[in-house]
Amino acid sequence: MSFQYLNGRLHCDGVDLQTVADEYSTPSYVYSESILRRNAQVLKDCFIDRGFKVSYAMKANSNPQILKLFRTYGLGVDIVSAGEFKLAQKVGFRGSEINFAGVGKTLTELDMALESEIDYFNVESRFELDILETRAAVFDKKAPVLLRLNPDIDPQTHPHISTGLKQNKFGMGPDKVHHILTHPQDYPHIKFDGIHCHIGSQIIRPDPFFDLISYLQSFTSNLASAGAEINQVDLGGGFGVNYQNPFEDILKTTPYLESFADAANEKLSQYQLHIQPGRVLVANSAILLARVLGTKENGGNHFIVIDGATTDLIRPALYGAYHAIYPHIQKEGSRLFDVVGPVCESSDALAKQRELPELETDDLLTIASAGAYASSMGSTYNMRPLSPEVLVTREGKSKLIRQRQSFEQMTALYL
Ligand SMILES: Cc1ncc(COP(=O)(O)O)c(C=O)c1O
């Protein structure tokens, strides 16, 4: 059912968003359990059932209820910090279901992961390999490693989320990766197991992924000829979604998932394949529900000021990202508005120049595609509490899955 207008009022799986606002106040994130399940099922059908390992990149949204739900579909997790690691463990993921990515890991983080015998480390630099070698020797273990290759492939996405170009900070160039994998004896406490690539995020066109598969086919075959041992290839995440049409099913927003899996299986058939999707699993599962504080006009520009802000959804300010906006009560748009929050930054705008109806104080507005990189990127800037997360269950009941942060919680760290 998902998000839809019923009798001119926006609902989530049959629940009128007005009742959610009345019960939990605003701003709040509202998730549809049925969409979360649908997305996990699609990824299972397209990838796990074709022999892939799928690790959910939990940076996209780390709510424990979502993590638990995804685990029931056979997904592991891709983590990037000690905090994500501890949360994944708390939720029940075993070491063997965790891979540890990220461009820089601290000694404490490496030790923690070594002790828990994670599936593998995604290592991006020589300095990290050197430290991992030393720490693995202390633990008398062999650390399982996939080297992150920077293939210099343009993902054709926003520069801030493009990670596979040679000038980006991520991964290592092909010569370095080739050298390390053909000299494994330099690292007696590392078990080199293969290659990892993640070329970027919100990749809409399939071509960069197909280029990546072809690139890896020839790169791994050269490596194998040079005697390197490769068992696993991790193709990363980055599957883009349709922010213009946010409630579309992911098989429509991201129609190349199956052909990508088939192409990878065909060209890299000798390896255990692995992906780490984040956004595609959660983006369309939630909206940010906000209340109109008032409207105003300055210099001919019309503004709708809402109680939600960039502290709840930073993507528009960070990348000029587009998020569709819908009034709770269905009405035709009448003029162009900037939808802005109360935060003291001119960049605190959720949308610019959108055709929306005239709204009044206390009307509800929803900002769509707020499931990925929204709550997980939330902040307390301006001493604004982190907003609550509400899940609408398959039974059509709303359930709080994260509380609104209290003032006491916000100030607890101050001495
Ligand atoms: C290493 C790695 N893997 C996976 C992801 C997930 O990307 P996405 O949410 O675009 O699927 C990211 C995102 O930044 C990443 O850095």
Coordinates of N, CA, C and O and ligand atoms in Angstrom, one line a residue, residues 57 59-60 78 101-102 124 148 163 170 196 198 200-202 236-239 276-280 373, ligand 1:
A57 N 24.6 -1.4 4.0 CA 25.4 -0.3 4.5 C 24.6 0.5 5.5 O 23.9 1.4 5.2
K59 N 25.1 2.8 7.4 CA 25.2 4.3 7.5 C 24.0 4.9 6.9 O 23.6 6.1 7.3
A60 N 23.3 4.3 6.0 CA 22.2 4.9 5.3 C 21.0 5.1 6.4 O 20.3 6.0 6.3
D78 N 27.4 -3.8 6.5 CA 28.6 -3.1 6.1 C 28.8 -2.0 7.1 O 27.9 -1.1 7.2
A101 N 34.3 -1.5 6.4 CA 34.8 -0.6 5.3 C 35.2 0.7 6.0 O 35.2 0.9 7.2
G102 N 35.7 1.6 5.1 CA 36.0 3.0 5.6 C 37.5 3.3 5.3 O 38.4 2.4 5.3
E124 N 41.9 0.2 2.5 CA 42.0 1.2 1.5 C 43.4 1.8 1.3 O 43.6 2.7 0.5
R148 N 40.5 -2.4 -1.3 CA 39.6 -1.6 -2.0 C 40.4 -0.9 -3.2 O 41.3 -0.1 -3.0
T163 N 33.0 8.2 -5.5 CA 34.2 7.7 -4.8 C 35.2 6.9 -5.6 O 36.2 6.5 -5.1
F170 N 39.4 7.6 -1.8 CA 39.0 6.2 -1.5 C 39.8 5.2 -2.3 O 40.2 5.4 -3.5
H196 N 37.7 -5.2 -3.4 CA 36.4 -4.5 -3.1 C 36.5 -3.2 -3.9 O 37.5 -2.6 -4.1
H198 N 33.8 0.4 -4.5 CA 32.6 1.1 -4.3 C 32.7 2.5 -5.0 O 33.5 3.3 -4.5
G200 N 30.6 4.9 -5.9 CA 29.8 6.1 -5.6 C 28.4 5.8 -5.2 O 28.1 4.6 -5.1
S201 N 27.6 6.8 -5.0 CA 26.3 6.6 -4.4 C 25.3 7.3 -5.3 O 25.6 8.2 -6.1
Q202 N 24.0 6.9 -5.2 CA 22.9 7.5 -6.0 C 23.3 7.4 -7.5 O 23.2 8.4 -8.3
G236 N 30.5 -3.3 -3.8 CA 30.0 -2.1 -3.2 C 28.6 -1.9 -3.3 O 27.8 -2.8 -3.6
G237 N 28.2 -0.6 -3.0 CA 26.7 -0.2 -3.1 C 26.6 0.8 -4.2 O 27.3 0.8 -5.2
G238 N 25.7 1.7 -3.9 CA 25.5 2.9 -4.9 C 24.3 2.9 -5.7 O 24.1 3.8 -6.5
F239 N 23.5 1.9 -5.6 CA 22.3 1.8 -6.5 C 21.4 3.0 -6.2 O 21.0 3.3 -5.1
Q276 N 27.1 -4.1 -1.2 CA 26.9 -3.4 0.1 C 25.9 -2.3 -0.1 O 26.3 -1.1 0.0
P277 N 24.7 -2.5 -0.5 CA 23.7 -1.4 -0.8 C 23.2 -0.8 0.5 O 23.0 -1.4 1.5
G278 N 23.0 0.5 0.5 CA 22.4 1.2 1.6 C 21.1 1.9 1.1 O 20.0 1.4 1.4
R279 N 21.2 3.0 0.4 CA 20.1 3.8 0.0 C 18.9 3.1 -0.6 O 17.8 3.3 -0.2
V280 N 19.2 2.1 -1.5 CA 18.1 1.5 -2.3 C 17.2 0.7 -1.3 O 16.0 0.5 -1.6
Y373 N 20.0 8.3 4.7 CA 20.9 9.4 4.9 C 20.0 10.6 5.4 O 20.3 11.8 4.9
Ligands
LIG1 C1 32.1 1.6 1.1 C2 30.6 1.8 0.9 N1 29.8 0.8 0.7 C3 28.5 1.0 0.5 C4 27.9 2.3 0.6 C5 26.4 2.4 0.4 O1 26.1 3.2 -0.6 P1 24.6 3.4 -1.1 O2 23.9 3.9 0.1 O3 24.7 4.4 -2.2 O4 24.1 2.1 -1.6 C6 28.8 3.4 0.9 C7 28.2 4.7 0.9 O5 28.8 5.7 1.1 C8 30.1 3.2 1.0 O6 31.0 4.2 1.3

